[in-house]
Amino acid sequence: MAMKENLRTLLGAGWLGWQMEANWTDPFLFLVYSVAKPVSGALILVFMYIVILGGVAAQSTAFAYIFLGNAFFIYVGQVLFGVTWVIHEDREHFQTLKLIYISPISFYYYIIGRAGSKILIATIAVVVTLLFGVFALGIPVDAFTMDWGLLILCLTVGMACLVSIGIALAGITFLTAKHSGGINEGIAGLFYVFCGVVFPITQLPAWGQSLGYAIPVTYWLEAMRKALLPAQQLQGTGLQGIENIWLVALLAVSALFFYFLSILIFRLGDYLARRAGKIDMTTAY
Amino acid sequence: MKEYLLLNLRALKGRAYPRVVGGTRELSWIFFDTVLPLLTVAAYVFVYKYLGTFEGPQQEYIAQFIGYVILGGAMTAYWMNVLWSMAAQFYWEKEIGNLQLYMIAPMSRMAVLGGMALGGMFYTSVRAISTIVIGVLIFGVTFSLGPPIYLVLVFILTLIALYGMGMLFASLYMIYGREAWHMSSLLTEPIYLVSGFYFPVRYLGSIVALSASIIPITLGLDALRQLMFTETAGIHGFLPVEVELVALAVLSVLFLFLARHSLRFMENLGRKTGRLTMRWQ
Amino acid sequence: MNYAVETKDLTRIFRVKKRRRRRSGSKGAEQDVTALKDVNLRIEEGELFGLLGPNGAGKTTLIKILCTLLLPTSGKAYVAGNDVEKDPYPIRRIINMVSGGETSGYGLLTTRENLWMFSQFYGIPSKEAKKRIDEMLEAFGIWDKRNAKVRTLSTGERQKANVIRGFMTDPSIIFLDEPTLGLDVNASRIIRKFISDWVRETSGRTVLLTTHYMMEADELCDRLAIIDEGGIVACDTPRNLKRTVSKASSLMFEVDYLRDPDKLKGIEGIQNFTYKHNGQMNRTLLTFIVQDESAVADIVSRIVDQGAKIHSLEKREPTLEDVFVSLVGKGLA
Ligand SMILES: Nc1ncnc2c1ncn2[C@@H]1O[C@H](COP(=O)(O)OP(=O)(O)OP(=O)(O)O)[C@@H](O)[C@H]1O
Ligand SMILES: [Mg+2]
């Protein structure tokens, strides 16, 4: 019974999220969010690369490593940002947070539902960026040699993991004001530095490498690269020895861990927010 | 006349005040606004370090590139502030009901925006300076500074032109609410790219670099880099610093002038259509 | 001499674009809402003028136009002789506006800081501003909230702060759009008293007030306009307005049993007279409809002449609500 209700909340929120994002059919907004922003972000790295090494053909394995890591990282930013943004937006702009909050639906499922639509939209940006990399920059991703099984499996588990982390952050967001942007920007930034996104974690000092090995995103990105370019693996990344099966297992275990952690933090954040009366606050200056 | 000036100075001070205390009142802000932006900067620094392990035409200048990234990262703080807390601010103000109270008051609208700009510059400078200081401490950048008077001039003119541009945007956002939000969003990564926040802008080619120069940060950042890393200024700089200085001065005047007129125009348009006070659009 | 507010055939039409229906693809049709239609109004300097009208009548629209926030579609509006369209700045120097339920300022600042900030937009020297603010905080009974962040204030406290924000700049004309919306009896009384004292304290101060509380309008306003569907349907003093419904008021006396009540007939100024005996209580109930109250003295002396005692006198006048209902056809709150 409760399950059915939660499912309904989830689907309803997914629908609501999609309605809110439905202006995606607007060509201008599609260009902004699914093309201009992600491709420019990738091009910054491409130009850094070209400036230092003279062209993208030089050290092409390293180039593919950087480009793919950056492309899939869009998911991390979008999902973390998306989940916390739901809270921020509902609270400050629409001022409906309190309305949803006092309605009897499970807020937890509401957020997951809203996150679903964000994942869909992030997927468009990732695909556009990848297509740009393949066709404009010659990254040798090939639909026939790709490891589709690994791709789909890791994508699913990876998303579950990211949403869990996002919800943990949402719990913290309950307590903060202007910084809801800051928190996910910060966590995403941490992941960007420590998870071997645009450079191998072997570049980091020893403590930074240890941190990198502790975050599931590191393995997730490695798995995505392996799925897309099974034949072309960069040496000296600190992860090249790990078998695919272990990558998946590590991901699954950490996803489960973050799932329970997120429930804990979310409940705590929710409780503290109510105690501090921050459910319906607004804060501009 | 004197009275009008005094009124506007007071209005400026009044509007700058919440910005300044807003920053000091919630101290968690310092953590979020100084440590977090450093992360992106750090990632790019490591990218340069990594690329430096390969043989390449710029291999010997990796240290300078790291410095460029840190400087660029510091300037992103101002750009974000202009986009979200200047340009989009009138939209938030409308939503929370302050805009109409500003509009019925007798001060010049430029004074309100000026106050917002000054307050914004103040707290953004904390973020920018700390990015530079921490970046220098962690990554060990060494500067070779040019004439300080130039440095100061470039910095001030960049900020004036930049916030002038912010005021111009603000007038647009006053009327065009939510659409403006998407504009700010659009002007993030693409501008980081074309204004050369993370690599010298000359490598984009002169046509792109010149077009991007309409954004004051492009030339300002290039000039700052040339003045802080004089040894490589000749290799990585886009235009001579003097030229960039003049261009920044021109941009300052241009944007302030445009902002003033656009504000008037948009205010009238808003009064005509009723969008000045309409919320939740 | 200029009127504080004067409008000539003031009309405001809103062009509303209908939302494009999803998928239907057809461009939304434009639809016009006439919020004000040929409004002619003159408010004298020193008046406390009220605007009454049902929801959506155009009250707020009128105030926005006078506050230079909105332009007329046609017609003219003058505030202290300045055209709202052409000379907004001289107007802005001498006006202020408070609306009920508004939020203003920044949640992060304290009450006092927020008020100070707004005072700076009117160029009031800081010292002077702080003095005025402190005095008014005290007068409104929120002195203890002076250092509280505004986002922690209750609705009523916030509204008091808004009223202070409006009055602290010492405007010559103030526009109050439902200033007591959502306030408790005590708070509204404080605000009402402040408003009427303020107007009378110094000559030349003018208030334009909208409200949905009939009692408030009756008690406060020198003159009232009743506005409906964008047009003024009546404009006069509350007293005169009430007379239009029924020119007379009714007086009810409860007196000792009168043997000959018919003797009371024929007093000058009496429109109608009825009586009823209450044998059980040994009383008589007399009801007079009088043209004006000067008749009261006569009535009383005739009753006393008959040797009867007056136990109670009740006068029932038509209320503003009666006026409102008769003009607008529907009651308010
Ligand atoms: N910006 C706008 N765009 C379109 N229509 C508007 C706008 N502002 C007001 N209206 C319409 O104009 C009419 C008058 O509105 P107004 O706010 O002046 O009413 P009011 O008398 O203040 O009502 P209330 O007592 O509910 O405050 C209403 O029908 C309203 O829907
Ligand atoms: Mg109204």
PDB file of C-alpha atoms in Angstrom, chain A residues 28 31-33 35-44 78 81 185, chain B residues 40 44 72 75-85 87-88 127 169 173 180-198 215 217-218:
ATOM      1  CA  PHE A  28      16.600  28.348 -27.841  1.00  0.00           C
ATOM      2  CA  LEU A  31      20.630  25.164 -27.679  1.00  0.00           C
ATOM      3  CA  VAL A  32      21.601  26.813 -24.409  1.00  0.00           C
ATOM      4  CA  TYR A  33      21.480  23.859 -22.066  1.00  0.00           C
ATOM      5  CA  VAL A  35      24.508  22.294 -26.784  1.00  0.00           C
ATOM      6  CA  ALA A  36      26.132  25.627 -25.956  1.00  0.00           C
ATOM      7  CA  LYS A  37      26.934  25.061 -22.291  1.00  0.00           C
ATOM      8  CA  PRO A  38      28.267  21.471 -22.442  1.00  0.00           C
ATOM      9  CA  VAL A  39      30.134  21.912 -25.709  1.00  0.00           C
ATOM     10  CA  SER A  40      31.760  25.154 -24.533  1.00  0.00           C
ATOM     11  CA  GLY A  41      32.784  23.434 -21.333  1.00  0.00           C
ATOM     12  CA  ALA A  42      34.429  20.692 -23.369  1.00  0.00           C
ATOM     13  CA  LEU A  43      36.024  23.205 -25.717  1.00  0.00           C
ATOM     14  CA  ILE A  44      37.785  24.949 -22.836  1.00  0.00           C
ATOM     15  CA  GLN A  78      23.501  17.901 -13.369  1.00  0.00           C
ATOM     16  CA  PHE A  81      22.682  20.198  -8.935  1.00  0.00           C
ATOM     17  CA  GLU A 185      28.976  23.166  -6.818  1.00  0.00           C
TER      18      GLU A 185
ATOM     19  CA  THR B  40      37.725  24.179 -10.573  1.00  0.00           C
ATOM     20  CA  TYR B  44      42.609  22.954 -14.439  1.00  0.00           C
ATOM     21  CA  GLY B  72      41.269  33.465 -14.555  1.00  0.00           C
ATOM     22  CA  MET B  75      38.105  36.739 -12.286  1.00  0.00           C
ATOM     23  CA  THR B  76      35.292  34.206 -12.651  1.00  0.00           C
ATOM     24  CA  ALA B  77      34.118  35.431  -9.255  1.00  0.00           C
ATOM     25  CA  TYR B  78      33.460  38.886 -10.714  1.00  0.00           C
ATOM     26  CA  TRP B  79      31.810  37.494 -13.782  1.00  0.00           C
ATOM     27  CA  MET B  80      29.473  35.320 -11.735  1.00  0.00           C
ATOM     28  CA  ASN B  81      28.706  38.270  -9.503  1.00  0.00           C
ATOM     29  CA  VAL B  82      27.845  40.441 -12.484  1.00  0.00           C
ATOM     30  CA  LEU B  83      25.664  37.788 -14.075  1.00  0.00           C
ATOM     31  CA  TRP B  84      23.754  36.625 -11.046  1.00  0.00           C
ATOM     32  CA  SER B  85      23.881  39.452  -8.547  1.00  0.00           C
ATOM     33  CA  ALA B  87      22.088  41.456 -14.041  1.00  0.00           C
ATOM     34  CA  ALA B  88      19.575  39.065 -12.551  1.00  0.00           C
ATOM     35  CA  ARG B 127      36.592  35.669  -3.063  1.00  0.00           C
ATOM     36  CA  PHE B 169      21.906  43.723 -18.309  1.00  0.00           C
ATOM     37  CA  TYR B 173      16.267  41.715 -16.803  1.00  0.00           C
ATOM     38  CA  ALA B 180      16.855  36.551 -18.491  1.00  0.00           C
ATOM     39  CA  TRP B 181      17.710  33.732 -16.188  1.00  0.00           C
ATOM     40  CA  HIS B 182      18.505  31.545 -19.146  1.00  0.00           C
ATOM     41  CA  MET B 183      20.602  34.330 -20.619  1.00  0.00           C
ATOM     42  CA  SER B 184      22.762  34.409 -17.512  1.00  0.00           C
ATOM     43  CA  SER B 185      23.067  30.684 -17.716  1.00  0.00           C
ATOM     44  CA  LEU B 186      24.074  30.863 -21.353  1.00  0.00           C
ATOM     45  CA  LEU B 187      26.735  33.441 -20.574  1.00  0.00           C
ATOM     46  CA  THR B 188      28.643  31.111 -18.255  1.00  0.00           C
ATOM     47  CA  GLU B 189      30.636  28.344 -19.964  1.00  0.00           C
ATOM     48  CA  PRO B 190      30.609  29.913 -23.430  1.00  0.00           C
ATOM     49  CA  ILE B 191      32.049  33.115 -21.994  1.00  0.00           C
ATOM     50  CA  TYR B 192      34.629  31.202 -19.958  1.00  0.00           C
ATOM     51  CA  LEU B 193      35.662  29.779 -23.300  1.00  0.00           C
ATOM     52  CA  VAL B 194      35.718  32.839 -25.553  1.00  0.00           C
ATOM     53  CA  SER B 195      37.022  35.294 -22.962  1.00  0.00           C
ATOM     54  CA  GLY B 196      39.984  33.049 -22.244  1.00  0.00           C
ATOM     55  CA  PHE B 197      39.400  32.496 -18.555  1.00  0.00           C
ATOM     56  CA  TYR B 198      41.606  29.398 -18.508  1.00  0.00           C
ATOM     57  CA  ILE B 215      33.076  41.486 -22.635  1.00  0.00           C
ATOM     58  CA  ILE B 217      36.904  40.683 -18.769  1.00  0.00           C
ATOM     59  CA  THR B 218      38.519  39.453 -21.971  1.00  0.00           C
TER      60      THR B 218
END
